[in-house]
Amino acid sequence: MIALTRPVPASIAHCELTHLSREPIDLPRAREQHAAYERALAEAGATIEQLPAEDAMADSVFVEDAAIVVDELAIITRPGAASRRGETASVAAALKKHRPLAFIEAPATIDGGDVLRVGRDVYVGLSTRTNESAVEQLGRLLTPHGYRVHGVPVDGALHLKSAVTEAGDGVVVVNPEWIDASRFARSIAVDPSEPYGANVLRIGDVLFAAAAFPRTNARLREAGFHVRELDAGELAKAEGALTCCSVLVLPFRA
Ligand code: CIR
């Protein structure tokens, strides 16, 4: 598995914020946490492919939002925040070595953080960043490959994957306040005191989870997942979580 990443930009203090108030971000500490994230993914078996830094683009570390990668193709997004549209060109250049490319076109807008694949089901969050036109375009691109594409209203969270991610084997971890958990056959709810605890990242046998959510992480351990906690507190102030900092490219399985 390849994980595309990008360094934390010098301009991160000017990032987009939707649900959080601006707090000072400690840049050296954010960079240390990001480097630890890259090392941890590498230890779990990912090959890190680091994109060139984009220091003038404040949210450029959150590479997940620029692309949606499945076995058959990579879809380059049209991010919902106009300030982020320049981030996609370098992600497209990196992904064209690994997959045929397709592109989301106006009037659609979509952030990769709104797209969750669980088996052949692709859930697309209808958020402030992602619209119905993007759901239609994704449907046209993915249905021929055997995926089912579903639009899912997101209420209260920035992205769908702030509210739900896959822990593994079809089991999702979900904040039921932000999306309808009954859409998923098997789910584990976050601890109610940890609304941001649903963003986890599975690499091989390891389930990465933010250290800030110990109660939710205990629930995941009780369910049998091998949880490894990462300190992601600085980028959390930029409204980014663990999945946001990588684009995973799995080995192609025909
Ligand atoms: C933004 O608002 O776009 C960034 N500050 C945070 C993006 C986080 N990305 C993600 O959840 N996939």
Coordinates of C-alpha atoms and ligand atoms in Angstrom, one line a residue:
M1 CA 0.0 0.0 0.0
I2 CA 1.2 3.5 -0.8
A3 CA 0.3 6.5 1.4
L4 CA 0.6 9.9 -0.3
T5 CA 1.3 12.6 2.3
R6 CA 2.4 16.2 2.2
P7 CA 4.3 18.3 4.8
V8 CA 2.5 20.7 7.1
P9 CA 2.7 24.1 5.3
A10 CA 4.2 27.1 6.9
S11 CA 0.9 28.9 6.4
I12 CA -1.3 26.4 8.4
A13 CA -2.4 29.1 10.7
H14 CA -4.5 30.5 7.9
C15 CA -6.4 27.2 7.3
E16 CA -10.1 27.0 6.6
L17 CA -12.3 26.6 9.7
T18 CA -16.0 25.7 9.8
H19 CA -17.0 24.4 13.2
L20 CA -14.0 25.4 15.3
S21 CA -12.7 28.8 16.5
R22 CA -9.2 29.7 15.5
E23 CA -6.5 28.7 18.1
P24 CA -2.8 29.1 17.7
I25 CA -1.1 26.1 16.0
D26 CA 2.4 25.2 17.2
L27 CA 4.1 24.6 13.8
P28 CA 7.1 22.7 14.9
R29 CA 4.9 20.5 17.1
A30 CA 2.4 20.0 14.2
R31 CA 5.4 18.9 12.0
E32 CA 6.6 16.5 14.7
Q33 CA 3.2 14.9 15.0
H34 CA 2.9 14.7 11.3
A35 CA 6.3 13.0 11.0
A36 CA 5.3 10.5 13.7
Y37 CA 2.2 9.8 11.7
E38 CA 4.2 9.1 8.6
R39 CA 6.6 6.8 10.6
A40 CA 3.7 4.9 12.2
L41 CA 2.0 4.3 8.8
A42 CA 5.3 3.1 7.4
E43 CA 5.8 0.7 10.4
A44 CA 2.3 -0.6 9.7
G45 CA 3.3 -1.5 6.2
A46 CA 2.6 1.6 4.0
T47 CA 5.1 3.0 1.6
I48 CA 5.1 6.8 2.2
E49 CA 5.2 8.8 -1.0
Q50 CA 5.6 12.4 0.1
L51 CA 4.4 15.2 -2.2
P52 CA 6.3 18.4 -2.5
A53 CA 5.4 21.0 0.2
E54 CA 2.9 23.7 -0.8
D55 CA 3.8 26.3 1.8
A56 CA 1.4 28.9 0.4
M57 CA -1.6 26.6 0.5
A58 CA -2.7 26.6 4.2
D59 CA -4.7 23.3 4.1
S60 CA -2.4 21.4 1.7
V61 CA -1.3 18.8 4.4
F62 CA -4.9 17.4 4.2
V63 CA -4.3 15.5 1.0
E64 CA -7.3 13.2 1.5
D65 CA -9.6 15.9 0.2
A66 CA -7.9 16.1 -3.3
A67 CA -8.7 12.6 -4.5
I68 CA -10.8 9.5 -4.2
V69 CA -8.9 6.3 -5.0
V70 CA -10.5 2.9 -5.7
D71 CA -8.9 -0.2 -7.3
E72 CA -9.9 0.8 -10.8
L73 CA -9.3 4.6 -11.0
A74 CA -8.4 7.7 -9.1
I75 CA -10.9 10.6 -9.1
I76 CA -9.5 14.1 -8.7
T77 CA -11.9 16.2 -6.7
R78 CA -13.0 19.8 -7.0
P79 CA -12.7 20.9 -3.4
G80 CA -15.7 22.7 -1.8
A81 CA -13.5 25.5 -0.4
A82 CA -12.3 27.7 -3.4
S83 CA -9.0 28.3 -1.5
R84 CA -8.2 24.6 -1.8
R85 CA -8.7 24.0 -5.5
G86 CA -5.0 24.6 -6.3
E87 CA -4.1 21.5 -4.2
T88 CA -5.3 19.0 -6.7
A89 CA -2.8 19.4 -9.5
S90 CA 0.2 17.9 -7.7
V91 CA -2.0 15.1 -6.3
A92 CA -3.2 14.3 -9.8
A93 CA 0.4 14.2 -11.0
A94 CA 1.4 11.7 -8.3
L95 CA -1.6 9.5 -8.8
K96 CA -1.4 9.2 -12.6
K97 CA 1.6 6.8 -12.0
H98 CA -0.7 4.5 -10.1
R99 CA -4.2 4.7 -11.6
P100 CA -6.2 6.0 -14.6
L101 CA -7.5 9.4 -13.7
A102 CA -11.0 11.0 -13.8
F103 CA -12.0 14.5 -12.8
I104 CA -14.9 16.0 -10.9
E105 CA -16.2 18.9 -13.0
A106 CA -18.1 22.1 -12.0
P107 CA -20.8 22.7 -10.8
A108 CA -19.9 19.7 -8.6
T109 CA -17.8 20.3 -5.5
I110 CA -16.5 17.5 -3.3
D111 CA -13.8 16.9 -0.7
G112 CA -12.3 13.4 -0.3
G113 CA -13.1 13.6 3.4
D114 CA -16.7 13.2 2.4
V115 CA -16.2 9.8 0.7
L116 CA -16.2 6.6 2.7
R117 CA -16.0 3.2 0.9
V118 CA -17.1 0.1 2.7
G119 CA -16.8 -2.8 0.4
R120 CA -18.7 -2.0 -2.8
D121 CA -20.7 0.7 -1.1
V122 CA -19.5 4.3 -1.5
Y123 CA -21.1 6.8 1.0
V124 CA -20.8 10.4 0.0
G125 CA -21.5 13.1 2.7
L126 CA -23.7 15.9 1.6
S127 CA -21.9 18.6 3.6
T128 CA -21.0 22.3 3.2
R129 CA -18.2 21.0 0.9
T130 CA -19.9 18.3 -1.2
N131 CA -23.1 18.7 -3.3
E132 CA -25.6 16.5 -5.1
S133 CA -23.9 17.1 -8.5
A134 CA -20.8 15.5 -7.1
V135 CA -22.8 12.4 -6.0
E136 CA -24.2 12.2 -9.5
Q137 CA -20.8 12.4 -11.1
L138 CA -19.3 9.9 -8.8
G139 CA -22.2 7.6 -9.6
R140 CA -21.5 7.8 -13.3
L141 CA -17.8 7.1 -12.7
L142 CA -18.1 4.3 -10.1
T143 CA -21.3 2.4 -11.0
P144 CA -19.8 0.8 -14.1
H145 CA -17.2 -0.7 -11.8
G146 CA -19.8 -2.3 -9.6
Y147 CA -19.9 0.3 -6.8
R148 CA -23.1 1.5 -5.2
V149 CA -23.0 5.3 -4.5
H150 CA -25.2 6.7 -1.8
G151 CA -25.6 10.4 -0.8
V152 CA -25.7 10.8 3.0
P153 CA -26.7 14.0 4.8
V154 CA -24.1 15.2 7.2
D155 CA -25.3 17.5 10.0
G156 CA -22.9 19.2 12.4
A157 CA -19.6 17.8 11.1
L158 CA -17.2 19.2 8.5
H159 CA -17.0 15.9 6.5
L160 CA -18.7 12.5 6.4
K161 CA -15.4 11.0 7.7
S162 CA -15.5 13.3 10.8
A163 CA -18.7 11.3 11.6
V164 CA -18.0 7.8 10.4
T165 CA -15.0 5.7 9.2
E166 CA -14.4 2.0 8.8
A167 CA -12.6 0.3 11.6
G168 CA -12.3 -2.9 9.6
D169 CA -14.2 -5.9 8.2
G170 CA -17.3 -3.8 7.5
V171 CA -17.5 -2.4 11.0
V172 CA -17.8 1.4 11.2
V173 CA -17.2 3.7 14.1
V174 CA -19.8 6.4 14.1
N175 CA -21.0 9.5 15.9
P176 CA -24.8 9.0 15.7
E177 CA -25.4 12.7 16.5
W178 CA -24.0 13.7 13.1
I179 CA -25.2 11.0 10.7
D180 CA -27.8 8.3 10.7
A181 CA -26.0 5.2 12.0
S182 CA -28.8 2.9 11.0
R183 CA -27.4 3.0 7.4
F184 CA -24.6 0.8 8.5
A185 CA -25.1 -2.9 9.3
R186 CA -22.4 -3.1 11.9
S187 CA -21.3 0.0 13.9
I188 CA -19.6 1.0 17.1
A189 CA -20.7 4.4 18.5
V190 CA -18.2 6.9 19.8
D191 CA -18.3 7.7 23.5
P192 CA -20.8 10.6 23.8
S193 CA -18.1 12.7 25.5
E194 CA -15.8 12.3 22.4
P195 CA -17.8 13.6 19.4
Y196 CA -14.7 13.7 17.2
G197 CA -13.6 10.1 18.0
A198 CA -15.0 8.5 14.8
N199 CA -12.1 9.2 12.5
V200 CA -9.9 6.2 12.5
L201 CA -7.4 4.9 9.9
R202 CA -6.9 1.2 9.2
I203 CA -3.5 0.2 7.7
G204 CA -3.0 -3.6 7.6
D205 CA -3.8 -5.0 11.0
V206 CA -3.3 -1.7 12.8
L207 CA -6.2 0.7 13.6
F208 CA -4.8 4.2 14.1
A209 CA -6.9 6.4 16.4
A210 CA -6.3 9.8 18.0
A211 CA -5.0 9.7 21.5
A212 CA -7.5 12.4 22.5
F213 CA -10.4 9.9 22.5
P214 CA -9.5 7.1 25.0
R215 CA -13.0 6.1 25.8
T216 CA -13.9 5.5 22.2
N217 CA -10.6 3.7 21.6
A218 CA -11.3 1.4 24.6
R219 CA -14.6 0.5 22.8
L220 CA -12.7 -0.4 19.7
R221 CA -10.2 -2.5 21.6
E222 CA -13.0 -4.3 23.3
A223 CA -14.4 -5.1 19.9
G224 CA -11.1 -6.8 19.0
F225 CA -9.3 -4.1 17.0
H226 CA -5.6 -3.6 17.4
V227 CA -5.7 0.2 18.2
R228 CA -2.6 2.3 18.1
E229 CA -3.0 5.9 19.4
L230 CA -1.4 8.9 17.7
D231 CA -1.1 12.4 19.0
A232 CA -2.8 14.5 16.4
G233 CA -3.7 17.5 18.6
E234 CA -2.1 20.3 16.6
L235 CA -3.7 19.5 13.2
A236 CA -7.0 18.9 15.0
K237 CA -7.0 22.7 15.6
A238 CA -7.1 23.0 11.8
E239 CA -10.1 20.7 11.8
G240 CA -8.1 17.8 10.4
A241 CA -8.1 14.3 11.7
L242 CA -6.1 11.1 10.9
T243 CA -7.6 10.1 7.6
C244 CA -7.2 13.6 6.2
C245 CA -3.4 13.4 6.1
S246 CA -3.0 10.6 3.6
V247 CA -4.4 9.2 0.3
L248 CA -4.1 5.5 0.4
V249 CA -3.4 3.6 -2.8
L250 CA -3.9 -0.1 -2.3
P251 CA -2.3 -2.7 -4.6
F252 CA -4.7 -3.4 -7.4
R253 CA -6.8 -6.5 -6.9
A254 CA -8.5 -7.4 -10.2
Ligands
CIR1 C1 -10.5 22.5 5.8 O1 -11.4 23.1 6.4 O2 -10.6 22.2 4.6 C2 -9.3 22.0 6.6 N1 -9.0 23.0 7.5 C3 -9.5 20.7 7.2 C4 -9.7 19.6 6.2 C5 -9.7 18.3 6.9 N2 -9.8 17.2 5.9 C6 -10.5 16.1 6.1 O3 -11.3 16.0 7.1 N3 -10.5 15.3 5.1

